[in-house]
Structures are given as C-alpha cells and as structure tokens.
Amino acid sequence: MKKIIALIALIVISAFMLGGVAEMRGDDGSFGNPVETEMDDFFLEDSQDHNQVNNVVTAVLFDYRGLDTLGEATVLFSAVSGVLTVLRKYKLSKKENLTKLTKSSKGGKK
Amino acid sequence: MNFKMSVVVRTVADIMIIPIIVFGIYLILHGHLTPGGGFQGGAVIASATALLIVAWGTLKDNKDDFSTMESTGLTMFFLLALLGIIMGFSLFYNSLAGTGGIFGGTVSGINPGYINTGGTVPLMNIVVGLEVVAALSLILYMMAKRSDALEVEE
C-alpha cells in the first residue's frame, strides 16, 4: 500500500515537473531556448556596467541575489555548529558510565 | 591512536600545501574575473587541511582559531551587505563599484583583467572564502579527532 502511494506521488510530481519543463521551452521546442529571457538578458548585458565584474555568475551570486548567498553562508555556519555540538567532548555521569560503557567496551573513557 | 603516514607522505604533504593554498587564494582573489570565487577557493584551501590531517593523523588544537575565523567571515559578509543601506541604497547594493577606492576601479566595456575592480564583490569573495575555509576545516578536524577518540576506546 505504501509503495503504491509513493508510486502515484512520484508519477504526479514527475508529470508536473515535466510539464513545467515543456512549458519553459520555446515554440520550436528546442532545448536551451527559453520563452522568458528578460532576466538573462538583463544580467548578461548590465552586470558589467553595474559591478565592473567580468564573471556574471559572481555578479548574480554576490550582488543581485546576495540574500540567497547570505542564506547559503548561514547554512554552512549552522552545519558547523551542529557538528561541533554533536562531536563535542562530554562526560557521562558515573551511573551512565557504569551501565553503558561497561557493556560495549572495557569501560574506558577518553 | 595517532595514525601517522610515512615520512615520505608527510614531507610531500608539507610541500604540497603551499601550491594548494596559493591556488585557493588565487581563486578567491580573481573570483570576479575568472571562474571561481569564495566558495570554490575556500574548498580548495580546506583540501589542504584534509591533506594535512590524512598525512599527520591529526592537527594541533586550533579549533578556537577556526571558530573565530568563521564567525568573523559571516559577520563581515553581513556588514558588507549592510554597507549598501548605510550608503543610501538597498541591501546588497554594490555601492563601492566605480567609486575609485579599494576595488573601486572603473573599466569601460569588457574588463581585460584588472583586479582592482568590482566594488563589494571581491571583498565579499574574500570574507566568504574565509568562512568556507574555517567551516570545512573545522568539520574535517572535528571528525578526525572524533575518529581518533573512538579508536582509543576500542
């Protein structure tokens, strides 16, 4: 039953996504020829004048879509915070130490 | 248990981190001219840390330095974003481009490779590179240390 539900969900979502991709193409149906080109043209033509930057990807990343990059950096920051929290040095209390560690190993703590 | 590789590997790793770090700094500083940028260059420099950890088994405890570096990078990035508002424009506006200060050079048409251009974009590349270096190195360092700890317990 679960598998059937998953299969139906997969088919429906794939249909929506493929439909979206098909809608994005031009009338001749060729790939890489999108219908809406205003943003692309804006970035390609104006990023040099606005930012004095050759690399349009960097111009989009750090100027036009800077808020997205801020989120990306924050994600990295939270990932590191999570790693530091999970892998921190911690002490078990005496009770836990006896019950937990003696079973698995020689009871040696770090 | 501190697993060290042989002296050949350790020596080669010590030598090789110099070109790796130089290449990473090149990627970060030329982020606005050539493919690359803060994230990519930072990952390249962090691979030097990975090389050192693989060769030497562990590093000396510089967790706090990496932590400070990372926080500084993120804070500076947000302050640079706020600079646009302070100068009277919107958030993340490139208010330093073409003003003549640091990274404020002006070129008309295609930039032939002058690094002193780009306004806040190269500065943001630098601080993001700082953050990525510290973050990835910190993750690698913590995981290496933890695997050491587990090895001792067995």
CSV table of C-alpha atoms in Angstrom, one decimal:
chain,number,residue,atom,x,y,z
A,1,MET,CA,0.0,0.0,0.0
A,2,LYS,CA,2.8,2.4,0.9
A,3,LYS,CA,4.6,1.6,-2.3
A,4,ILE,CA,1.6,2.3,-4.4
A,5,ILE,CA,1.0,5.7,-2.7
A,6,ALA,CA,4.7,6.5,-3.3
A,7,LEU,CA,4.5,5.5,-6.9
A,8,ILE,CA,1.4,7.6,-7.5
A,9,ALA,CA,3.0,10.6,-5.8
A,10,LEU,CA,6.2,10.1,-7.9
A,11,ILE,CA,4.1,9.9,-11.1
A,12,VAL,CA,2.1,13.0,-10.3
A,13,ILE,CA,5.1,15.1,-9.3
A,14,SER,CA,7.1,14.0,-12.3
A,15,ALA,CA,4.2,14.9,-14.6
A,16,PHE,CA,4.0,18.4,-13.1
A,17,MET,CA,7.8,18.9,-13.4
A,18,LEU,CA,8.0,17.6,-17.0
A,19,GLY,CA,5.0,19.7,-17.9
A,20,GLY,CA,6.8,22.8,-16.4
A,21,VAL,CA,10.0,22.0,-18.4
A,22,ALA,CA,8.0,21.5,-21.6
A,23,GLU,CA,6.2,24.9,-20.9
A,24,MET,CA,9.5,26.6,-20.4
A,25,ARG,CA,10.7,25.8,-24.0
A,26,GLY,CA,10.1,28.0,-27.0
A,27,ASP,CA,7.6,27.3,-29.7
A,28,ASP,CA,10.1,25.4,-31.8
A,29,GLY,CA,10.7,23.1,-28.9
A,30,SER,CA,14.4,23.3,-29.0
A,31,PHE,CA,16.3,22.9,-25.7
A,32,GLY,CA,18.2,25.9,-24.3
A,33,ASN,CA,15.8,28.4,-25.9
A,34,PRO,CA,13.6,29.5,-23.1
A,35,VAL,CA,10.5,31.6,-23.6
A,36,GLU,CA,11.2,34.2,-20.9
A,37,THR,CA,14.6,35.8,-21.5
A,38,GLU,CA,14.3,39.2,-19.8
A,39,MET,CA,16.3,38.3,-16.7
A,40,ASP,CA,19.0,36.5,-18.6
A,41,ASP,CA,19.5,39.5,-21.0
A,42,PHE,CA,19.4,41.9,-18.1
A,43,PHE,CA,22.2,40.1,-16.2
A,44,LEU,CA,24.3,39.4,-19.3
A,45,GLU,CA,24.1,43.0,-20.6
A,46,ASP,CA,24.2,45.1,-17.5
A,47,SER,CA,26.3,43.3,-14.9
A,48,GLN,CA,29.5,44.6,-16.5
A,49,ASP,CA,28.3,48.2,-16.1
A,50,HIS,CA,26.7,47.8,-12.7
A,51,ASN,CA,29.5,45.9,-11.0
A,52,GLN,CA,32.6,46.2,-13.2
A,53,VAL,CA,32.7,42.4,-12.9
A,54,ASN,CA,33.5,40.0,-15.7
A,55,ASN,CA,32.2,36.9,-14.0
A,56,VAL,CA,28.4,37.2,-14.4
A,57,VAL,CA,27.9,34.2,-12.1
A,58,THR,CA,29.7,36.0,-9.3
A,59,ALA,CA,27.8,39.2,-10.0
A,60,VAL,CA,24.5,37.4,-9.6
A,61,LEU,CA,25.7,35.5,-6.6
A,62,PHE,CA,27.0,38.4,-4.6
A,63,ASP,CA,25.0,41.4,-5.9
A,64,TYR,CA,21.7,40.6,-7.5
A,65,ARG,CA,21.0,37.5,-5.4
A,66,GLY,CA,23.1,38.4,-2.4
A,67,LEU,CA,20.4,37.4,0.1
A,68,ASP,CA,20.5,33.9,-1.2
A,69,THR,CA,24.2,33.8,-0.7
A,70,LEU,CA,23.7,35.0,2.9
A,71,GLY,CA,21.4,32.1,3.5
A,72,GLU,CA,23.9,29.7,2.0
A,73,ALA,CA,26.7,31.0,4.3
A,74,THR,CA,24.3,30.7,7.2
A,75,VAL,CA,23.5,27.1,6.3
A,76,LEU,CA,27.2,26.4,6.4
A,77,PHE,CA,27.5,28.1,9.7
A,78,SER,CA,24.7,26.1,11.2
A,79,ALA,CA,26.2,22.9,9.8
A,80,VAL,CA,29.4,23.6,11.6
A,81,SER,CA,27.5,24.5,14.8
A,82,GLY,CA,25.7,21.2,14.5
A,83,VAL,CA,29.0,19.2,14.0
A,84,LEU,CA,30.6,21.0,16.9
A,85,THR,CA,27.6,20.2,19.1
A,86,VAL,CA,27.3,16.6,18.2
A,87,LEU,CA,31.1,15.8,18.3
A,88,ARG,CA,31.8,17.8,21.5
A,89,LYS,CA,33.7,16.4,24.4
A,90,TYR,CA,31.3,15.3,27.1
A,91,LYS,CA,31.4,13.4,30.3
A,92,LEU,CA,28.9,10.8,31.3
A,93,SER,CA,27.7,10.7,34.8
A,94,LYS,CA,29.0,7.9,37.0
A,95,LYS,CA,25.8,5.8,36.7
A,96,GLU,CA,25.6,6.1,32.9
A,97,ASN,CA,29.3,5.4,32.7
A,98,LEU,CA,28.9,2.1,34.5
A,99,THR,CA,25.8,0.9,32.8
A,100,LYS,CA,26.6,2.0,29.3
A,101,LEU,CA,30.3,1.7,28.8
A,102,THR,CA,31.0,-1.5,30.6
A,103,LYS,CA,28.7,-3.4,28.2
A,104,SER,CA,30.2,-2.3,25.0
A,105,SER,CA,33.8,-1.9,25.8
A,106,LYS,CA,36.2,-2.1,28.7
A,107,GLY,CA,34.7,0.9,30.2
A,108,GLY,CA,37.5,3.1,29.1
A,109,LYS,CA,36.5,6.7,28.7
A,110,LYS,CA,38.5,9.1,26.7
B,1,MET,CA,45.6,6.5,18.3
B,2,ASN,CA,47.6,8.9,16.3
B,3,PHE,CA,48.0,7.3,12.9
B,4,LYS,CA,50.9,8.9,11.1
B,5,MET,CA,51.8,8.1,7.5
B,6,SER,CA,55.4,7.5,6.5
B,7,VAL,CA,57.9,10.3,6.4
B,8,VAL,CA,57.7,10.5,2.6
B,9,VAL,CA,54.0,11.2,2.6
B,10,ARG,CA,54.3,13.7,5.4
B,11,THR,CA,57.1,15.6,3.6
B,12,VAL,CA,55.2,15.7,0.3
B,13,ALA,CA,52.1,16.9,2.1
B,14,ASP,CA,54.0,19.6,3.8
B,15,ILE,CA,55.4,20.8,0.5
B,16,MET,CA,52.2,20.4,-1.5
B,17,ILE,CA,50.0,22.5,0.8
B,18,ILE,CA,51.9,25.6,-0.4
B,19,PRO,CA,50.8,25.5,-4.0
B,20,ILE,CA,47.3,24.3,-2.9
B,21,ILE,CA,46.9,27.4,-0.7
B,22,VAL,CA,48.3,29.7,-3.3
B,23,PHE,CA,45.9,28.3,-5.9
B,24,GLY,CA,43.0,28.8,-3.5
B,25,ILE,CA,43.9,32.4,-2.7
B,26,TYR,CA,44.2,33.0,-6.5
B,27,LEU,CA,40.7,31.5,-7.0
B,28,ILE,CA,39.3,33.7,-4.2
B,29,LEU,CA,41.0,37.0,-5.3
B,30,HIS,CA,40.1,36.5,-9.0
B,31,GLY,CA,36.6,35.5,-8.2
B,32,HIS,CA,35.1,38.5,-10.1
B,33,LEU,CA,37.2,38.0,-13.2
B,34,THR,CA,37.5,34.3,-13.8
B,35,PRO,CA,35.5,31.2,-12.8
B,36,GLY,CA,35.8,30.6,-9.2
B,37,GLY,CA,35.0,32.6,-6.1
B,38,GLY,CA,34.8,32.5,-2.4
B,39,PHE,CA,33.1,29.1,-2.0
B,40,GLN,CA,35.3,27.3,-4.5
B,41,GLY,CA,38.6,28.8,-3.4
B,42,GLY,CA,37.7,28.1,0.2
B,43,ALA,CA,37.0,24.5,-0.6
B,44,VAL,CA,40.4,24.3,-2.3
B,45,ILE,CA,42.2,25.7,0.7
B,46,ALA,CA,40.2,23.3,3.0
B,47,SER,CA,41.5,20.4,1.0
B,48,ALA,CA,45.0,21.4,2.2
B,49,THR,CA,43.7,20.8,5.7
B,50,ALA,CA,42.4,17.5,4.6
B,51,LEU,CA,45.8,16.6,3.2
B,52,LEU,CA,47.5,17.5,6.4
B,53,ILE,CA,45.0,15.5,8.5
B,54,VAL,CA,45.4,12.4,6.3
B,55,ALA,CA,49.2,12.7,6.4
B,56,TRP,CA,49.8,13.6,10.0
B,57,GLY,CA,46.8,11.8,11.6
B,58,THR,CA,45.7,14.9,13.5
B,59,LEU,CA,46.4,18.6,13.8
B,60,LYS,CA,47.2,20.7,16.7
B,61,ASP,CA,44.2,22.0,18.5
B,62,ASN,CA,43.3,25.2,16.7
B,63,LYS,CA,39.5,24.8,16.9
B,64,ASP,CA,39.1,28.2,18.5
B,65,ASP,CA,41.0,30.0,15.7
B,66,PHE,CA,38.8,28.3,13.1
B,67,SER,CA,35.7,29.3,15.1
B,68,THR,CA,36.8,32.9,15.3
B,69,MET,CA,37.6,32.9,11.6
B,70,GLU,CA,34.2,31.6,10.6
B,71,SER,CA,32.3,34.0,12.8
B,72,THR,CA,34.3,36.8,11.5
B,73,GLY,CA,33.7,35.8,7.9
B,74,LEU,CA,30.0,35.6,8.3
B,75,THR,CA,29.7,38.9,10.3
B,76,MET,CA,31.9,40.7,7.8
B,77,PHE,CA,29.7,39.4,5.0
B,78,PHE,CA,26.6,40.7,6.6
B,79,LEU,CA,28.2,44.1,7.4
B,80,LEU,CA,29.3,44.4,3.7
B,81,ALA,CA,25.7,43.7,2.8
B,82,LEU,CA,24.5,46.4,5.2
B,83,LEU,CA,27.0,48.8,3.6
B,84,GLY,CA,24.6,49.2,0.8
B,85,ILE,CA,21.9,50.5,3.2
B,86,ILE,CA,24.4,52.7,5.0
B,87,MET,CA,25.5,54.3,1.7
B,88,GLY,CA,21.9,55.0,0.9
B,89,PHE,CA,20.9,52.2,-1.4
B,90,SER,CA,19.3,48.8,-0.8
B,91,LEU,CA,20.7,45.7,0.9
B,92,PHE,CA,23.5,44.0,-1.1
B,93,TYR,CA,23.8,47.0,-3.4
B,94,ASN,CA,27.2,47.2,-4.9
B,95,SER,CA,27.9,50.7,-3.5
B,96,LEU,CA,31.7,50.6,-4.0
B,97,ALA,CA,31.8,49.8,-7.7
B,98,GLY,CA,33.4,52.5,-9.7
B,99,THR,CA,34.0,54.9,-6.8
B,100,GLY,CA,37.7,54.8,-7.0
B,101,GLY,CA,38.6,53.4,-3.6
B,102,ILE,CA,39.7,49.9,-2.9
B,103,PHE,CA,38.4,47.5,-5.6
B,104,GLY,CA,36.7,50.6,-7.0
B,105,GLY,CA,38.4,50.9,-10.4
B,106,THR,CA,36.4,51.6,-13.4
B,107,VAL,CA,36.6,50.0,-16.8
B,108,SER,CA,34.5,50.6,-19.8
B,109,GLY,CA,33.4,47.6,-21.8
B,110,ILE,CA,35.0,44.2,-21.1
B,111,ASN,CA,37.4,44.0,-18.2
B,112,PRO,CA,40.8,42.9,-19.5
B,113,GLY,CA,41.8,41.5,-16.1
B,114,TYR,CA,42.2,44.5,-13.8
B,115,ILE,CA,41.9,43.0,-10.3
B,116,ASN,CA,41.2,46.4,-8.7
B,117,THR,CA,37.6,46.4,-9.9
B,118,GLY,CA,34.3,45.0,-8.7
B,119,GLY,CA,33.3,47.1,-5.6
B,120,THR,CA,32.0,44.9,-2.9
B,121,VAL,CA,32.1,41.7,-4.9
B,122,PRO,CA,35.8,40.8,-4.4
B,123,LEU,CA,35.5,41.8,-0.7
B,124,MET,CA,32.5,39.5,-0.3
B,125,ASN,CA,34.5,36.8,-2.0
B,126,ILE,CA,37.3,37.2,0.5
B,127,VAL,CA,35.1,37.1,3.6
B,128,VAL,CA,33.1,34.2,2.2
B,129,GLY,CA,36.3,32.4,1.4
B,130,LEU,CA,37.5,32.9,5.0
B,131,GLU,CA,34.3,31.5,6.3
B,132,VAL,CA,34.3,28.5,4.0
B,133,VAL,CA,37.9,27.7,4.8
B,134,ALA,CA,37.2,27.8,8.5
B,135,ALA,CA,34.0,25.9,8.3
B,136,LEU,CA,35.2,23.0,6.2
B,137,SER,CA,38.5,22.7,8.1
B,138,LEU,CA,36.6,22.7,11.4
B,139,ILE,CA,34.3,19.9,10.2
B,140,LEU,CA,37.3,17.8,9.0
B,141,TYR,CA,39.2,18.5,12.2
B,142,MET,CA,36.4,17.5,14.4
B,143,MET,CA,35.7,14.3,12.5
B,144,ALA,CA,39.3,13.3,12.5
B,145,LYS,CA,39.6,14.0,16.2
B,146,ARG,CA,36.5,12.1,16.9
B,147,SER,CA,37.6,9.0,15.0
B,148,ASP,CA,40.8,9.1,17.0
B,149,ALA,CA,38.8,9.1,20.2
B,150,LEU,CA,36.7,6.1,19.0
B,151,GLU,CA,39.8,4.2,18.1
B,152,VAL,CA,41.2,4.7,21.6
B,153,GLU,CA,38.1,3.3,23.2
B,154,GLU,CA,38.1,0.0,21.3
